[in-house]
CSV table of C-alpha atoms in Angstrom, one decimal:
chain,number,residue,atom,x,y,z
A,230,UNK,CA,24.9,-6.8,-4.7
A,231,UNK,CA,21.3,-5.7,-5.1
A,232,UNK,CA,19.3,-4.9,-2.0
A,233,UNK,CA,17.2,-8.0,-1.0
A,234,UNK,CA,14.9,-5.6,0.9
A,235,UNK,CA,13.5,-4.3,-2.3
A,236,UNK,CA,12.5,-7.8,-3.4
A,237,UNK,CA,10.9,-8.5,-0.1
A,238,UNK,CA,9.1,-5.2,-0.3
A,239,UNK,CA,7.8,-6.0,-3.8
A,240,UNK,CA,6.2,-9.3,-2.5
A,241,UNK,CA,4.8,-7.6,0.5
A,242,UNK,CA,3.3,-4.8,-1.6
A,243,UNK,CA,1.8,-7.1,-4.2
A,244,UNK,CA,0.2,-9.3,-1.5
A,245,UNK,CA,-1.0,-6.3,0.5
A,246,UNK,CA,-2.6,-4.6,-2.5
A,247,UNK,CA,-4.4,-7.7,-3.5
A,248,UNK,CA,-5.9,-8.1,-0.1
A,249,UNK,CA,-6.6,-4.4,0.2
A,250,UNK,CA,-8.4,-4.3,-3.2
A,251,UNK,CA,-10.5,-7.3,-2.2
A,252,UNK,CA,-11.5,-5.7,1.1
A,253,UNK,CA,-12.4,-2.4,-0.6
A,254,UNK,CA,-14.5,-4.3,-3.2
A,255,UNK,CA,-16.2,-6.3,-0.5
A,256,UNK,CA,-17.1,-3.1,1.4
A,257,UNK,CA,-18.4,-1.4,-1.8
A,258,UNK,CA,-20.5,-4.4,-2.7
A,259,UNK,CA,-22.1,-4.4,0.7
A,260,UNK,CA,-23.0,-0.7,0.4
A,261,UNK,CA,-26.5,0.0,-0.7
A,262,UNK,CA,-26.9,2.5,-3.5
A,263,UNK,CA,-25.3,5.5,-1.9
A,264,UNK,CA,-25.5,9.0,-3.3
A,265,UNK,CA,-22.8,9.8,-5.9
A,266,UNK,CA,-21.0,12.3,-3.5
A,267,UNK,CA,-20.7,9.6,-0.8
A,268,UNK,CA,-19.3,7.0,-3.3
A,269,UNK,CA,-16.9,9.6,-4.5
A,270,UNK,CA,-15.6,10.3,-1.0
A,271,UNK,CA,-15.4,6.5,-0.3
A,272,UNK,CA,-13.2,5.9,-3.4
A,273,UNK,CA,-11.0,8.9,-2.8
A,274,UNK,CA,-10.4,7.8,0.8
A,275,UNK,CA,-9.8,4.2,-0.3
A,276,UNK,CA,-7.4,5.4,-3.0
A,277,UNK,CA,-5.3,7.3,-0.5
A,278,UNK,CA,-5.6,5.1,2.6
A,279,UNK,CA,-3.7,2.1,1.1
A,280,UNK,CA,-0.3,3.9,1.5
A,281,UNK,CA,-0.4,4.5,5.2
A,282,UNK,CA,0.1,0.9,6.4
A,283,UNK,CA,3.0,0.6,4.0
A,284,UNK,CA,5.0,3.6,5.5
A,285,UNK,CA,6.9,1.4,8.0
A,286,UNK,CA,7.9,-1.0,5.3
A,287,UNK,CA,9.0,1.9,3.0
A,288,UNK,CA,11.2,3.2,5.8
A,289,UNK,CA,12.7,-0.2,6.3
A,290,UNK,CA,13.5,-0.5,2.6
A,291,UNK,CA,15.0,3.0,2.4
A,292,UNK,CA,17.1,2.4,5.6
A,293,UNK,CA,18.6,-0.6,3.8
A,294,UNK,CA,19.7,1.5,0.9
A,295,UNK,CA,21.5,4.0,3.2
A,296,UNK,CA,23.3,1.2,5.1
A,297,UNK,CA,24.4,-0.6,1.9
A,298,UNK,CA,26.0,2.5,0.3
A,299,UNK,CA,29.8,2.6,0.5
A,300,UNK,CA,31.2,5.4,2.7
A,301,UNK,CA,33.8,7.7,1.2
């Protein structure tokens, strides 16, 4: 049987990324015209920061894989 945790994770990730992208877009739209270097730093940080809140969920999904595997 396939791991149902992966399906749950897929829904969580899609919902989270939609909300995250809307928040980042809202923050950016409220920024006045910043210098190019500041915008670059903002987008690099926003592009990396999305993964940190998902780390516990990733651990939960991978823990399910190790528990479901048959023992020899």
